[in-house]
XYZ file of C-alpha atoms in Angstrom:
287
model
C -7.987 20.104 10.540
C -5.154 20.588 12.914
C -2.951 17.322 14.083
C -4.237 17.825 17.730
C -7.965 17.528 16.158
C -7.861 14.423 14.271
C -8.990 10.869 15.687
C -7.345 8.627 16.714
C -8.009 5.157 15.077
C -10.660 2.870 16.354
C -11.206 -0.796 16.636
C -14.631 -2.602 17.335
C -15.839 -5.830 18.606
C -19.250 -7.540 19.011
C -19.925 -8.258 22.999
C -23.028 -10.000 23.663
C -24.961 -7.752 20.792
C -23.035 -4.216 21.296
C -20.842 -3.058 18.610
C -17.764 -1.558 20.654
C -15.879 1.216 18.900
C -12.681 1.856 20.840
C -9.046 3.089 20.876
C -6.457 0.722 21.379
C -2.408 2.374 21.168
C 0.332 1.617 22.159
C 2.298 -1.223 24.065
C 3.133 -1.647 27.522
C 0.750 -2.003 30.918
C -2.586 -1.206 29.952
C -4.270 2.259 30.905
C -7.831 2.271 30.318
C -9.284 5.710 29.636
C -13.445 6.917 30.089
C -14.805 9.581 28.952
C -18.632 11.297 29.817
C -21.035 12.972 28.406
C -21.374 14.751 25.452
C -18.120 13.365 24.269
C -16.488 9.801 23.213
C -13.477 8.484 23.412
C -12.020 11.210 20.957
C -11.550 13.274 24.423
C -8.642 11.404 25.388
C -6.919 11.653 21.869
C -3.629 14.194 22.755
C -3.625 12.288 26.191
C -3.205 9.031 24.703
C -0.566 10.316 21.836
C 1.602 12.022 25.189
C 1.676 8.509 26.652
C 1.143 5.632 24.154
C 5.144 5.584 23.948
C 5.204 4.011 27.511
C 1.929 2.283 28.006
C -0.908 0.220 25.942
C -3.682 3.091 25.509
C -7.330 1.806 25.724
C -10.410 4.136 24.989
C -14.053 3.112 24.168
C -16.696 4.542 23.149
C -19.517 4.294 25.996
C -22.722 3.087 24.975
C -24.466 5.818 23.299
C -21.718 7.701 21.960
C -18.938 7.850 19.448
C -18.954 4.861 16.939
C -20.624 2.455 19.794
C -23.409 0.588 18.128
C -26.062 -0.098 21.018
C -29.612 -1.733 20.593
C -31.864 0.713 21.686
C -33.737 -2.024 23.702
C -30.187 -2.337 25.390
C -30.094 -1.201 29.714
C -27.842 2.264 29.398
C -27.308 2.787 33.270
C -23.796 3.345 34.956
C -23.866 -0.185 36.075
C -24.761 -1.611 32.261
C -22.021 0.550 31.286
C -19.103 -0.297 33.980
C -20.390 -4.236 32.842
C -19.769 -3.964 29.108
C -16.035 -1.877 29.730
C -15.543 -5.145 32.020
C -16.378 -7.331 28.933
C -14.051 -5.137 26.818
C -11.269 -5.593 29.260
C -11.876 -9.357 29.242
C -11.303 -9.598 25.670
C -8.525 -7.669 25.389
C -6.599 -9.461 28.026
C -6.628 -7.220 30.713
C -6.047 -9.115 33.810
C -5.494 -5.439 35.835
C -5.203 -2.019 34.704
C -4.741 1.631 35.482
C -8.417 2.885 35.581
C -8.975 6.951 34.025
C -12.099 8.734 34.321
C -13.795 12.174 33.294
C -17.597 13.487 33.574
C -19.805 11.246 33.789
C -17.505 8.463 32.946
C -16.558 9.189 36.398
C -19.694 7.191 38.120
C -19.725 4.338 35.195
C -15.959 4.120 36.721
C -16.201 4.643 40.384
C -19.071 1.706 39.953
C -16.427 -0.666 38.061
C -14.045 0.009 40.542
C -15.382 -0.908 43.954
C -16.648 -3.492 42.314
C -13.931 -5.493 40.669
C -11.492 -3.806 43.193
C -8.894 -6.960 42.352
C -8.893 -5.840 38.583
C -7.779 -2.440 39.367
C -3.612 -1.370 39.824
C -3.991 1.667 40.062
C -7.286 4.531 39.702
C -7.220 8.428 38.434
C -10.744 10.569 39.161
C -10.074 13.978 36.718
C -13.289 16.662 37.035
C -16.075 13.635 37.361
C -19.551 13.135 38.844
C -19.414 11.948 41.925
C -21.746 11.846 44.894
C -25.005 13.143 44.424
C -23.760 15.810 41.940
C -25.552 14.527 38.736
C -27.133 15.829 37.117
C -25.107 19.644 36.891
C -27.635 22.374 36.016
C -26.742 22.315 32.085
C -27.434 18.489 31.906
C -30.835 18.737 33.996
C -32.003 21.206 31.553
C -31.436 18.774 28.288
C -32.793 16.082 30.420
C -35.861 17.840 30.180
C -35.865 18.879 26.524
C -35.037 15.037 25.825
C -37.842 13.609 27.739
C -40.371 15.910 25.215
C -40.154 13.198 22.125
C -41.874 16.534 20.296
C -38.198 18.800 20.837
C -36.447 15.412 20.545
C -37.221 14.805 16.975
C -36.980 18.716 15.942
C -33.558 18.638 17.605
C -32.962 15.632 15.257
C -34.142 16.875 12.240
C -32.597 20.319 12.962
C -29.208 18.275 13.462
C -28.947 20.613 17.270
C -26.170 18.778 18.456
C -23.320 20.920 16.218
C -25.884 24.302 16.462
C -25.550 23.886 20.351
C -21.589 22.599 20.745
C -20.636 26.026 18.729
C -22.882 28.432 20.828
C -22.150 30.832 23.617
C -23.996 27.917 25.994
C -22.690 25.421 24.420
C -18.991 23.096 24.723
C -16.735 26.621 25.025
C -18.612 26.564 28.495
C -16.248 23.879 29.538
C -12.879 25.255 28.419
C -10.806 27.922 30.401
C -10.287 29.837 27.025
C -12.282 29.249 24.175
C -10.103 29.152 21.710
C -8.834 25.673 22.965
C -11.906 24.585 21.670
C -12.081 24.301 18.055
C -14.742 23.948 15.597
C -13.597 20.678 13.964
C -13.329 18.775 18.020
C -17.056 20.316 18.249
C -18.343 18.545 15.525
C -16.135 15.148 16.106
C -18.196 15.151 19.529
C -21.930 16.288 17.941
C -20.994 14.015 14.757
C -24.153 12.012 16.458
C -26.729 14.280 15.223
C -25.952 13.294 11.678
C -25.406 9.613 12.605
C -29.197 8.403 12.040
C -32.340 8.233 13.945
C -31.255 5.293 15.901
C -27.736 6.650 16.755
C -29.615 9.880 18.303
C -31.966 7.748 20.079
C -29.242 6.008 21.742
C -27.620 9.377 23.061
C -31.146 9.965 24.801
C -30.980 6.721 26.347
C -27.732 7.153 28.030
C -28.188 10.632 28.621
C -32.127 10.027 30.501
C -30.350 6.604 32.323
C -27.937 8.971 34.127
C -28.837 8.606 37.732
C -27.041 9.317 40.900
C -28.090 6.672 42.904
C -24.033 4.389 41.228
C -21.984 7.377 42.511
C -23.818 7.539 45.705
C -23.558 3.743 46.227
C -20.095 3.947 45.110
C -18.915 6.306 47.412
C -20.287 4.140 50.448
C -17.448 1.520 49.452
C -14.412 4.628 49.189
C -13.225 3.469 52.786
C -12.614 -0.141 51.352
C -10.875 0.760 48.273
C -7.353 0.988 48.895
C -5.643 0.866 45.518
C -3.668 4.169 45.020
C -5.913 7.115 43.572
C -4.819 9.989 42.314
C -7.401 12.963 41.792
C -6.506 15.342 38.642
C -8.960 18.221 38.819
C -8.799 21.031 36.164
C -9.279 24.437 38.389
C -11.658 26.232 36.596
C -14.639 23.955 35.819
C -17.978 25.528 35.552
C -20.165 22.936 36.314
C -17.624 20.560 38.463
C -15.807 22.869 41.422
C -12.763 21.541 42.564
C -14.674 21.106 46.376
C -15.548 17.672 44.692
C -11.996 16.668 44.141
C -11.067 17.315 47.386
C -14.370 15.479 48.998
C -12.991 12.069 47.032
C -9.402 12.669 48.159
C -10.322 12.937 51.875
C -12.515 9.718 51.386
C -10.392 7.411 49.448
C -8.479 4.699 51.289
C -6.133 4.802 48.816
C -5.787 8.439 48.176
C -1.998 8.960 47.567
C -2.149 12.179 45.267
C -3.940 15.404 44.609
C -3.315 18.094 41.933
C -4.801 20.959 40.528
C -4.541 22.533 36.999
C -4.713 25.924 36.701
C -6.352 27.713 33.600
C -8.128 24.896 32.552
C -11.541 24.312 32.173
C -13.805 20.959 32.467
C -12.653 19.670 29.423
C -8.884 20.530 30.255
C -8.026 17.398 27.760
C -8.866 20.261 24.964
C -6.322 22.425 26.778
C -3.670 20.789 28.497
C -3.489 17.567 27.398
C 0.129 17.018 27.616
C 0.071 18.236 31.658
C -2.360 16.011 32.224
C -1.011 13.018 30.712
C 2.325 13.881 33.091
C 0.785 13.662 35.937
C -0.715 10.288 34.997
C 2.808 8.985 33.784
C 4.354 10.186 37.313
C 1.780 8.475 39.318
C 2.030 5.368 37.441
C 5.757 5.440 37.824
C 5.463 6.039 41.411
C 2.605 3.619 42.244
């Protein structure tokens, strides 16, 4: 395994029956990273070693993914979600913090945002679902695989999750070139299929709780939120056109900041990590 493909290490903590698997790095003001769906918290991994010199690098695993333990009788909506990163952010001290989101990560975020507006210094929306966009064509169609408990449990049995990441329709479909996708960073993110029953179970909860009614209610309270936003958009997403980016810059009070990566794909943390995390350090030194 390359450097740039191993994990980073993770912490956990018990909040209110949830089993929180997360990344914690580095010292300095806090920067609190979420990621979407079908990934974890290993997404933000080269971001977090570009910028963990400077600042206190916090990543968790959402409910339903990575090393999260979730009961399956547990609420997996945006809202539920936003509410347990709030807990995490409680118990790690985190009076305010720089807020970074990606995918679907992005409406858990915007929710937690407009929401606890006073908690937030400083907000960064990179390729997310925002709107009514969710869910993009490739989701809808696993949506409606997952809601067959029939093709669930072959998928589980046939451990998909890896089968699918590695083909032509599968992760490469959200990376500019596909060789900035490798193998091992496939299976970190489809390590769920061989996680157990339950595990698997909780990746269809999160993924049929995805609902667009937290980014559409969230973007009725953009006008009020006035901390400064920057929007990072990778230029060449598939599923996510740039058109989006520009919708939340015109619409954010605090708006102070748009840019655009070129040759980089949805998943530009796979591809240009280190740009990325620059334009997050310069904003954060500006604002």
């Amino acid at each position: 395994m390359l450097p740039k493909d191993k994990p980073l290490a993770k912490k956990t903590v018990d909040l209110n029956g949830v089993t929180v698997a997360y990344v914690d790095m580095g010292e300095g003001e806090p920067i609190l990273f979420v990621h979407g769906i079908p990934t974890s918290s290993y997404l933000w991994r080269n971001v977090i070693r570009a910028l963990d010199d400077t600042y206190r690098c916090i990543a968790p695993d959402l409910m339903g993914f990575g090393d999260t333990i979730t009961p399956l009788d547990y609420c997996y909506d945006m809202a539920a979600q936003a509410d347990k990163i709030m807990e995490l952010a409680d118990h790690l001290g985190l009076d305010r913090f720089t807020l970074v989101c990606h995918d679907q990560g992005g409406a858990c975020a915007q929710w937690l945002a407009v929401n606890n507006i006073d908690r937030i210094r400083r907000f960064v929306i990179t390729n997310c679902v925002c709107y009514d966009n969710w869910p993009v064509p490739i989701v809808a169609r696993a949506m409606k695989m997952m809601k067959i408990d029939f093709l669930f449990a072959l998928a589980y049995k046939l451990n998909y999750p890896p089968k699918w990441g590695r083909s032509r329709l599968g992760m490469r479909q959200g990376v500019y070139d596909r060789n900035n996708m490798s193998d091992d960073a496939i299976e970190e993110y489809m390590k769920i299929g061989a996680m157990g029953r339950d595990k698997f179970e909780q990746f269809r909860r999160f993924a049929l709780a995805g609902d667009c009614r937290y980014s559409v209610d969230a973007a009725k309270k953009f006008g009020a939120f006035d901390k400064p936003t920057m929007i990072l958009w990778a230029g060449n997403d598939r599923w996510l056109n740039v058109s989006w980016g520009r919708r939340l810059y015109d619409d954010i009070a605090g708006s102070k900041r748009m840019e655009v990566m070129p040759r980089a794909g949805h998943f530009w943390q796979e591809e240009v990590p280190e740009l990325g995390a620059g334009y997050i350090r310069e904003f954060c030194e500006t604002y």
